[in-house]
Coordinates of N, CA, C and O in Angstrom, one line a residue:
X1 N 247.0 -42.7 104.5 CA 248.6 -43.3 104.1 C 249.2 -42.2 103.2 O 248.5 -41.4 102.5
X2 N 250.5 -42.3 103.1 CA 251.4 -41.4 102.2 C 251.2 -41.7 100.9 O 251.1 -42.9 100.4
X3 N 251.1 -40.8 100.0 CA 250.8 -41.0 98.6 C 252.2 -41.3 98.2 O 252.9 -40.8 98.6
X4 N 252.1 -41.9 97.0 CA 253.6 -42.3 96.2 C 254.2 -41.0 95.9 O 255.5 -40.9 96.1
X5 N 253.4 -40.0 95.2 CA 254.0 -38.8 94.8 C 254.7 -38.0 96.1 O 255.6 -37.3 96.1
X6 N 254.1 -38.0 97.1 CA 254.4 -37.4 98.5 C 255.9 -38.1 98.6 O 256.8 -37.5 99.3
X7 N 255.8 -39.6 98.8 CA 256.8 -40.2 99.2 C 258.2 -39.7 98.2 O 259.3 -39.8 98.6
X8 N 257.9 -39.7 96.8 CA 259.1 -39.3 96.1 C 259.4 -37.9 96.2 O 260.4 -37.8 96.1
X9 N 258.6 -37.1 96.5 CA 259.1 -35.8 96.9 C 260.0 -35.6 98.3 O 261.1 -35.0 98.2
X10 N 259.6 -36.5 99.2 CA 260.4 -36.6 100.6 C 261.9 -37.5 100.2 O 262.6 -36.8 100.5
X11 N 261.7 -38.4 99.3 CA 262.9 -39.1 99.2 C 264.0 -38.2 98.3 O 265.4 -38.3 98.4
X12 N 263.4 -37.5 97.3 CA 264.3 -36.7 96.3 C 264.7 -35.2 97.2 O 265.4 -34.5 96.6
X13 N 264.1 -34.9 98.4 CA 264.3 -33.6 99.1 C 265.9 -33.5 99.7 O 266.5 -34.7 99.9
X14 N 266.4 -32.7 99.3 CA 268.0 -32.6 99.9 C 268.0 -32.4 101.4 O 269.1 -32.8 102.0
X15 N 267.0 -32.4 102.2 CA 267.0 -32.6 103.6 C 265.8 -33.2 104.1 O 265.0 -32.9 104.6
X16 N 265.9 -34.6 103.9 CA 264.9 -35.5 104.3 C 264.6 -35.6 106.0 O 263.4 -35.5 106.3
X17 N 265.6 -35.2 106.8 CA 265.6 -35.4 107.9 C 264.6 -33.9 108.5 O 263.7 -34.2 109.4
X18 N 264.7 -32.8 107.7 CA 263.9 -31.8 108.1 C 262.6 -32.0 107.8 O 261.7 -31.5 108.5
X19 N 262.4 -32.5 106.5 CA 260.8 -32.8 106.1 C 260.2 -33.8 107.3 O 259.2 -33.8 107.8
X20 N 261.1 -34.9 107.8 CA 260.8 -35.9 108.8 C 260.1 -35.3 110.0 O 259.2 -35.6 110.6
X21 N 261.1 -34.2 110.5 CA 260.9 -33.4 111.5 C 259.9 -32.5 111.7 O 258.9 -32.8 112.7
X22 N 259.4 -32.2 110.4 CA 258.2 -31.6 110.3 C 257.1 -32.2 110.4 O 256.0 -31.9 110.8
X23 N 257.2 -33.5 110.0 CA 256.2 -34.6 109.9 C 255.5 -34.8 111.2 O 254.3 -35.2 111.7
X24 N 256.3 -34.7 112.3 CA 256.0 -35.3 113.7 C 255.7 -33.9 114.5 O 255.4 -34.1 115.5
X25 N 255.9 -32.7 113.8 CA 255.3 -31.4 114.8 C 254.5 -30.7 114.0 O 253.7 -29.8 114.6
X26 N 254.2 -30.7 112.6 CA 253.4 -29.6 112.0 C 252.5 -30.3 111.2 O 252.7 -31.2 110.1
X27 N 251.1 -30.1 111.4 CA 250.1 -30.7 111.0 C 250.0 -30.6 109.5 O 249.7 -31.2 108.6
X28 N 250.2 -29.1 109.0 CA 250.0 -28.9 107.7 C 251.1 -29.6 106.8 O 251.0 -30.0 105.8
X29 N 252.4 -29.8 107.2 CA 253.5 -30.4 106.7 C 253.2 -31.8 106.5 O 253.3 -32.3 105.3
X30 N 252.5 -32.5 107.5 CA 252.0 -33.9 107.3 C 251.1 -33.8 106.3 O 251.0 -35.0 105.4
X31 N 250.1 -33.1 106.2 CA 248.9 -33.1 105.3 C 249.5 -33.0 103.8 O 249.1 -33.7 102.8
X32 N 250.4 -32.1 103.7 CA 251.1 -32.0 102.3 C 251.7 -33.2 101.9 O 252.0 -33.4 100.6
X33 N 252.0 -34.1 103.0 CA 252.9 -35.3 102.4 C 251.8 -36.5 102.3 O 252.2 -37.7 102.2
X34 N 250.4 -36.1 102.7 CA 249.4 -37.1 102.3 C 249.1 -37.9 103.8 O 248.3 -38.8 103.6
X35 N 249.5 -37.4 105.0 CA 248.9 -37.9 106.1 C 247.8 -37.1 106.6 O 247.6 -35.8 106.2
X36 N 246.8 -37.7 107.4 CA 245.7 -37.1 108.0 C 246.2 -36.0 109.2 O 245.5 -35.1 109.6
X37 N 247.3 -36.5 109.8 CA 247.6 -35.8 111.0 C 249.2 -35.8 111.4 O 249.8 -36.5 110.4
X38 N 249.8 -35.5 112.1 CA 251.3 -35.5 112.6 C 251.5 -37.1 112.9 O 250.4 -37.4 113.1
X39 N 252.7 -37.4 112.6 CA 253.0 -38.9 113.0 C 254.0 -38.8 114.0 O 254.8 -37.9 114.0
X40 N 254.0 -39.9 114.8 CA 255.0 -40.0 115.8 C 256.3 -40.3 115.3 O 256.4 -41.2 114.5
X41 N 257.5 -39.9 115.8 CA 258.9 -40.3 115.5 C 258.9 -41.9 115.6 O 258.4 -42.4 116.6
X42 N 259.5 -42.7 114.9 CA 259.7 -44.2 115.2 C 260.4 -44.4 116.5 O 259.8 -45.6 117.3
X43 N 261.2 -43.7 117.1 CA 261.7 -44.1 118.4 C 260.5 -43.9 119.5 O 260.9 -44.4 120.5
X44 N 259.4 -43.0 119.3 CA 258.5 -43.4 120.1 C 257.8 -44.6 120.6 O 257.6 -44.7 121.9
X45 N 258.0 -45.4 119.7 CA 257.4 -46.7 119.9 C 258.2 -47.6 121.1 O 257.8 -48.5 121.5
X46 N 259.5 -47.4 121.1 CA 260.4 -47.9 122.1 C 259.9 -47.6 123.6 O 260.0 -48.3 124.2
X47 N 259.2 -46.5 123.8 CA 258.5 -46.2 125.3 C 257.5 -47.4 125.2 O 257.2 -47.9 126.4
X48 N 256.7 -47.6 124.1 CA 255.5 -48.5 124.5 C 256.2 -50.0 124.7 O 255.6 -50.7 125.5
X49 N 257.0 -50.3 124.0 CA 257.7 -51.6 124.0 C 258.4 -51.7 125.4 O 258.1 -53.0 126.1
X50 N 259.0 -50.7 125.9 CA 259.3 -51.0 127.2 C 258.7 -51.0 128.4 O 258.7 -51.7 129.2
X51 N 257.4 -50.3 128.2 CA 256.3 -50.4 129.3 C 255.7 -51.9 129.2 O 255.5 -52.6 130.2
X52 N 255.6 -52.3 127.9 CA 255.1 -53.6 127.6 C 255.8 -54.5 128.3 O 255.4 -55.7 129.2
X53 N 257.1 -54.7 127.9 CA 258.0 -55.6 128.6 C 258.2 -55.6 129.8 O 258.5 -56.7 130.6
X54 N 258.2 -54.4 130.5 CA 258.4 -54.2 132.0 C 257.1 -55.2 132.6 O 257.4 -55.8 133.8
X55 N 256.1 -55.0 132.0 CA 255.0 -55.8 132.8 C 255.1 -57.0 132.3 O 254.6 -58.0 133.5
X56 N 255.4 -57.3 131.4 CA 255.8 -59.0 131.3 C 256.7 -59.6 132.3 O 256.2 -60.4 132.9
X57 N 257.8 -58.8 132.7 CA 258.9 -59.3 133.7 C 258.1 -58.9 135.2 O 258.4 -59.8 135.7
X58 N 257.2 -58.0 135.4 CA 256.7 -57.9 136.5 C 255.6 -59.1 136.9 O 255.2 -59.5 137.9
X59 N 254.6 -59.4 135.8 CA 253.5 -60.4 136.0 C 253.8 -61.9 135.7 O 253.3 -62.9 136.4
X60 N 254.6 -62.0 134.5 CA 254.9 -63.3 134.3 C 256.3 -63.8 134.4 O 256.4 -65.1 134.9
X61 N 257.1 -63.3 134.1 CA 258.7 -63.6 134.3 C 259.1 -62.8 135.6 O 260.1 -62.2 135.6
X62 N 258.4 -63.1 136.9 CA 258.9 -62.4 138.0 C 260.0 -62.7 138.6 O 260.4 -62.2 139.6
X63 N 260.8 -63.8 138.3 CA 261.8 -64.3 139.0 C 263.1 -63.4 138.6 O 264.2 -63.4 139.3
X64 N 262.9 -62.4 137.8 CA 263.6 -61.5 137.3 C 263.4 -60.1 137.7 O 262.3 -59.8 137.5
X65 N 264.6 -59.4 138.0 CA 264.1 -57.8 138.2 C 264.7 -57.2 137.0 O 265.6 -57.6 136.3
X66 N 264.4 -56.0 136.7 CA 264.8 -55.2 135.5 C 266.2 -55.0 135.7 O 267.0 -55.3 134.5
X67 N 267.1 -54.8 136.7 CA 268.5 -54.6 136.5 C 269.1 -56.1 136.2 O 270.3 -56.1 136.0
X68 N 268.5 -57.1 136.2 CA 269.0 -58.5 136.0 C 268.8 -58.7 134.5 O 269.0 -60.0 134.0
X69 N 268.2 -57.8 133.5 CA 267.8 -58.1 132.4 C 268.7 -57.2 131.5 O 268.9 -55.9 131.6
X70 N 269.5 -57.9 130.2 CA 270.3 -57.2 129.2 C 269.7 -57.1 128.0 O 269.4 -58.3 127.6
X71 N 269.2 -56.2 127.2 CA 268.7 -56.3 125.9 C 270.1 -56.3 125.0 O 270.9 -55.6 125.0
X72 N 269.9 -57.5 124.1 CA 271.1 -57.9 123.3 C 270.7 -57.7 121.7 O 271.9 -57.5 121.0
X73 N 269.7 -57.5 121.7 CA 269.0 -57.5 120.1 C 267.7 -56.8 120.1 O 266.7 -57.3 121.0
X74 N 267.5 -55.9 119.1 CA 266.0 -55.6 119.0 C 265.8 -55.2 117.4 O 266.8 -54.6 116.8
X75 N 264.6 -55.7 117.0 CA 264.4 -55.5 115.5 C 262.8 -54.8 115.6 O 262.1 -55.4 116.2
X76 N 262.6 -53.9 114.6 CA 261.5 -53.2 114.4 C 261.0 -53.5 113.1 O 261.7 -53.2 112.0
X77 N 259.5 -53.9 113.0 CA 259.0 -53.8 111.4 C 257.8 -52.9 111.6 O 256.7 -53.2 112.4
X78 N 257.8 -51.8 111.0 CA 256.9 -50.7 111.0 C 256.0 -51.2 110.0 O 256.3 -51.3 108.8
X79 N 254.4 -51.2 110.2 CA 253.6 -51.7 109.5 C 252.9 -50.4 108.7 O 252.4 -50.4 107.6
X80 N 252.9 -49.3 109.7 CA 252.4 -48.0 109.2 C 252.7 -46.8 110.3 O 253.0 -47.5 111.4
X81 N 252.7 -45.7 109.8 CA 253.1 -44.8 110.9 C 252.3 -44.6 112.2 O 250.9 -44.9 111.9
X82 N 252.6 -44.3 113.2 CA 251.5 -44.2 114.5 C 251.1 -42.4 114.0 O 251.8 -41.6 114.3
X83 N 249.8 -42.3 114.2 CA 249.3 -40.9 114.1 C 248.7 -40.4 115.3 O 248.4 -41.1 116.2
X84 N 248.7 -39.0 115.3 CA 248.2 -38.4 116.5 C 246.6 -39.0 116.5 O 246.0 -39.0 115.6
X85 N 246.3 -39.4 117.8 CA 244.9 -39.8 117.9 C 244.8 -41.3 117.9 O 243.6 -41.9 118.4
X86 N 245.7 -41.9 117.5 CA 245.6 -43.5 117.4 C 245.5 -44.1 119.0 O 246.3 -43.3 119.9
X87 N 244.6 -44.8 119.0 CA 244.3 -45.4 120.5 C 245.2 -47.0 120.3 O 244.9 -47.6 119.7
X88 N 246.0 -47.4 121.2 CA 246.9 -48.4 120.9 C 246.7 -49.7 121.8 O 246.3 -49.3 123.1
X89 N 246.7 -50.8 121.4 CA 247.0 -52.0 122.3 C 248.2 -52.6 121.8 O 248.8 -52.6 120.9
X90 N 248.7 -53.4 123.0 CA 250.0 -54.2 122.6 C 249.8 -55.5 123.1 O 249.4 -56.0 124.4
X91 N 250.2 -56.6 122.5 CA 250.2 -58.0 122.7 C 251.8 -58.4 122.8 O 252.6 -58.3 122.1
X92 N 252.0 -59.0 124.0 CA 253.4 -59.3 124.2 C 253.4 -60.9 124.5 O 252.5 -61.4 125.3
X93 N 254.6 -61.4 123.6 CA 254.4 -62.7 123.9 C 256.1 -63.4 124.0 O 256.9 -62.7 123.4
X94 N 256.3 -64.4 124.8 CA 257.6 -65.0 124.7 C 257.7 -66.1 123.7 O 257.0 -66.8 123.5
X95 N 258.6 -65.6 122.7 CA 258.8 -66.8 121.5 C 259.5 -67.7 121.6 O 259.3 -68.8 121.3
X96 N 260.6 -67.7 122.6 CA 261.4 -68.8 122.9 C 262.4 -68.2 123.9 O 262.7 -67.4 124.4
X97 N 262.8 -69.2 124.9 CA 263.6 -68.9 126.0 C 264.6 -70.4 125.8 O 264.4 -71.4 125.9
X98 N 265.9 -70.1 126.2 CA 266.9 -71.1 126.6 C 268.0 -70.6 127.4 O 268.1 -69.5 127.4
X99 N 268.8 -71.7 128.0 CA 269.7 -71.4 128.7 C 270.9 -71.5 128.1 O 271.4 -72.4 127.1
X100 N 272.0 -70.4 128.0 CA 273.3 -70.4 127.4 C 274.4 -69.6 128.1 O 273.8 -68.4 128.6
X101 N 275.6 -70.0 128.2 CA 276.8 -69.4 128.9 C 276.1 -68.7 130.1 O 276.6 -67.4 130.3
X102 N 275.3 -69.4 130.9 CA 275.2 -68.7 132.3 C 274.1 -67.8 132.4 O 273.6 -67.2 133.4
X103 N 273.4 -67.6 131.3 CA 272.1 -66.8 131.4 C 270.9 -67.2 130.5 O 271.1 -68.4 129.7
X104 N 270.0 -66.6 130.8 CA 268.7 -67.4 130.1 C 268.6 -66.2 129.0 O 268.4 -64.9 129.0
X105 N 268.4 -66.8 127.6 CA 268.1 -65.8 126.4 C 266.7 -66.1 126.1 O 266.3 -67.1 126.0
X106 N 266.0 -65.0 126.1 CA 264.7 -64.8 126.1 C 264.2 -64.0 124.9 O 264.7 -62.9 124.6
X107 N 263.5 -64.5 124.0 CA 263.0 -63.8 122.7 C 261.8 -63.2 123.1 O 260.6 -64.1 123.2
X108 N 261.5 -61.8 122.9 CA 260.1 -61.5 123.3 C 259.5 -61.1 121.7 O 260.3 -59.9 121.4
X109 N 258.2 -60.8 121.5 CA 257.6 -60.2 120.5 C 256.4 -59.4 121.1 O 255.8 -59.5 122.0
X110 N 256.6 -58.0 120.6 CA 255.6 -57.1 121.0 C 254.9 -56.6 119.8 O 255.6 -56.4 118.8
X111 N 253.5 -56.9 119.6 CA 252.9 -56.3 118.5 C 252.0 -55.2 119.0 O 251.1 -55.4 120.0
X112 N 251.9 -54.2 118.1 CA 251.2 -53.0 118.6 C 250.1 -52.6 117.7 O 250.6 -52.7 116.2
X113 N 248.9 -52.5 118.0 CA 247.8 -52.3 117.0 C 247.1 -51.2 117.5 O 247.2 -50.5 118.5
X114 N 246.3 -50.7 116.3 CA 245.7 -49.3 116.7 C 244.2 -49.6 117.2 O 244.0 -50.8 117.3
X115 N 243.3 -48.7 117.1 CA 241.8 -48.8 117.5 C 241.0 -49.7 116.8 O 239.9 -50.5 117.2
X116 N 241.6 -50.0 115.4 CA 240.8 -50.9 114.6 C 241.4 -52.3 114.3 O 241.3 -53.1 113.5
X117 N 242.4 -52.6 115.5 CA 243.0 -53.6 115.5 C 244.0 -54.0 114.2 O 244.1 -55.2 113.9
X118 N 244.4 -53.0 113.6 CA 245.4 -53.0 112.4 C 246.8 -52.9 113.0 O 247.0 -52.0 113.9
X119 N 247.7 -53.6 112.5 CA 249.0 -53.7 113.3 C 249.8 -52.5 112.7 O 249.6 -51.8 111.8
X120 N 250.5 -51.8 113.8 CA 251.2 -50.5 113.5 C 252.6 -51.0 113.5 O 253.4 -50.6 112.7
X121 N 253.3 -51.9 114.6 CA 254.7 -52.1 114.7 C 254.7 -53.8 115.3 O 253.7 -54.0 116.1
X122 N 255.7 -54.4 114.7 CA 256.0 -55.7 115.5 C 257.6 -55.5 115.9 O 258.2 -55.1 115.2
X123 N 257.8 -55.8 117.3 CA 259.1 -55.5 117.8 C 259.4 -57.1 118.2 O 259.0 -57.8 119.0
X124 N 260.8 -57.4 117.9 CA 261.3 -58.7 118.3 C 262.4 -58.1 119.2 O 263.4 -57.5 118.7
X125 N 262.7 -58.6 120.5 CA 263.6 -58.3 121.3 C 264.3 -59.6 121.9 O 263.5 -60.4 122.3
X126 N 265.5 -59.8 121.8 CA 266.3 -60.7 122.6 C 267.2 -60.2 123.8 O 267.5 -59.0 123.8
X127 N 266.5 -61.0 124.8 CA 267.0 -60.3 126.2 C 268.1 -61.8 126.9 O 267.7 -62.8 126.7
X128 N 268.9 -61.1 127.5 CA 269.8 -62.1 128.5 C 269.4 -61.6 129.7 O 269.4 -60.5 130.2
X129 N 269.1 -62.9 130.7 CA 268.6 -62.6 132.1 C 269.3 -63.4 132.9 O 269.5 -64.8 132.9
X130 N 269.4 -63.1 134.2 CA 269.9 -63.9 135.0 C 269.6 -63.6 136.6 O 269.8 -62.2 136.9
X131 N 268.8 -64.4 137.2 CA 268.5 -63.9 138.5 C 269.4 -64.0 139.8 O 269.3 -63.6 140.9
X132 N 270.8 -64.4 139.2 CA 271.8 -64.5 140.1 C 272.9 -63.1 140.2 O 273.6 -63.0 141.2
X133 N 272.4 -62.2 139.5 CA 272.9 -61.0 139.6 C 272.0 -60.0 140.5 O 270.9 -60.0 140.5
X134 N 273.2 -59.5 141.4 CA 272.2 -58.6 142.5 C 271.9 -57.2 141.9 O 272.0 -56.8 140.9
X135 N 270.7 -56.8 142.7 CA 270.1 -55.4 142.0 C 270.6 -54.3 142.7 O 270.3 -54.4 144.1
X136 N 271.1 -53.5 142.1 CA 271.4 -52.1 142.8 C 270.4 -51.2 143.3 O 269.3 -51.3 142.8
X137 N 270.4 -50.8 144.5 CA 269.4 -49.8 144.9 C 269.1 -48.6 144.4 O 269.7 -48.2 143.5
X138 N 267.9 -48.5 144.1 CA 267.1 -47.3 143.3 C 267.5 -47.3 141.7 O 267.1 -46.4 141.0
X139 N 267.8 -48.6 141.5 CA 268.1 -48.9 139.8 C 266.8 -48.3 139.1 O 267.1 -47.5 138.1
X140 N 265.7 -49.0 139.3 CA 264.6 -49.0 138.4 C 264.1 -47.3 138.7 O 263.6 -46.6 137.5
X141 N 264.4 -46.4 139.6 CA 264.0 -45.1 139.6 C 264.7 -44.5 138.5 O 264.3 -43.5 137.8
X142 N 266.1 -44.6 138.5 CA 266.8 -44.0 137.2 C 266.6 -44.5 136.0 O 266.6 -43.7 135.2
X143 N 266.2 -45.6 135.8 CA 265.7 -46.1 134.5 C 264.5 -45.3 134.1 O 264.3 -45.0 133.0
X144 N 263.7 -45.4 134.9 CA 262.3 -44.7 134.6 C 262.7 -43.2 134.4 O 262.0 -42.5 133.4
X145 N 263.4 -42.7 135.0 CA 263.8 -41.1 134.8 C 264.3 -41.0 133.4 O 264.0 -39.9 132.7
X146 N 265.2 -41.9 133.0 CA 266.0 -41.8 131.6 C 264.7 -42.3 130.5 O 264.5 -41.5 129.6
X147 N 264.1 -43.3 130.8 CA 263.1 -43.8 129.7 C 261.8 -42.9 129.5 O 261.5 -42.8 128.3
X148 N 261.3 -42.4 130.5 CA 260.3 -41.8 130.5 C 260.4 -40.3 130.4 O 259.4 -39.4 130.7
X149 N 261.4 -39.7 130.6 CA 261.8 -38.4 130.5 C 261.0 -37.7 129.3 O 260.9 -37.9 128.2
X150 N 260.0 -36.5 129.8 CA 259.5 -35.7 128.7 C 258.1 -36.3 128.5 O 257.4 -35.6 127.5
X151 N 257.8 -37.3 129.1 CA 256.4 -37.9 128.7 C 255.4 -37.3 129.8 O 255.7 -37.0 130.7
X152 N 254.3 -37.6 129.4 CA 253.3 -37.2 130.3 C 253.3 -38.1 131.5 O 253.1 -39.4 131.3
X153 N 253.2 -37.7 132.9 CA 253.3 -38.5 134.1 C 254.6 -39.1 134.2 O 254.7 -39.9 134.8
X154 N 255.6 -38.5 133.3 CA 257.1 -39.0 133.8 C 257.4 -38.6 135.3 O 256.8 -37.9 135.9
X155 N 258.2 -39.8 135.8 CA 258.5 -39.6 137.2 C 259.5 -38.3 137.5 O 260.0 -37.9 136.6
X156 N 259.1 -37.9 138.7 CA 260.1 -36.8 139.2 C 261.4 -37.1 139.5 O 261.5 -38.2 140.0
X157 N 262.3 -36.2 139.4 CA 263.8 -36.6 140.0 C 263.7 -36.9 141.4 O 263.0 -36.7 142.1

């Protein structure tokens, strides 16, 4: 974990963004600020949440296809940074569902844990879905190209 003095140095820095960028790419910079290894940028977690929610809709809420779902809200609670070498598991649950203004409003919670079952992130996502919307051809191919660009095993164009 990051030490208090390291956090104070980071907050008082004239360029905290530069320091944060170094935390995600430079092991020595991460160690200087009290971390054991580099940390993942917070936006990295959106990839994990995307994959987990996609699986939820493919396996459990299969009456919808991805183009019939619109994310209307998302909130993240970070419990600790994601470190290089962490092994992750994810639990996805539907918190609530109701019908309103012609769409189904679904609240989904993603809890992401490390290899010791310690929480890393909790994400709450509100989705609007309608099975009545037609699905454009090749839609998911393009979504995967955008969401997974630059990751290991990303789809080819």
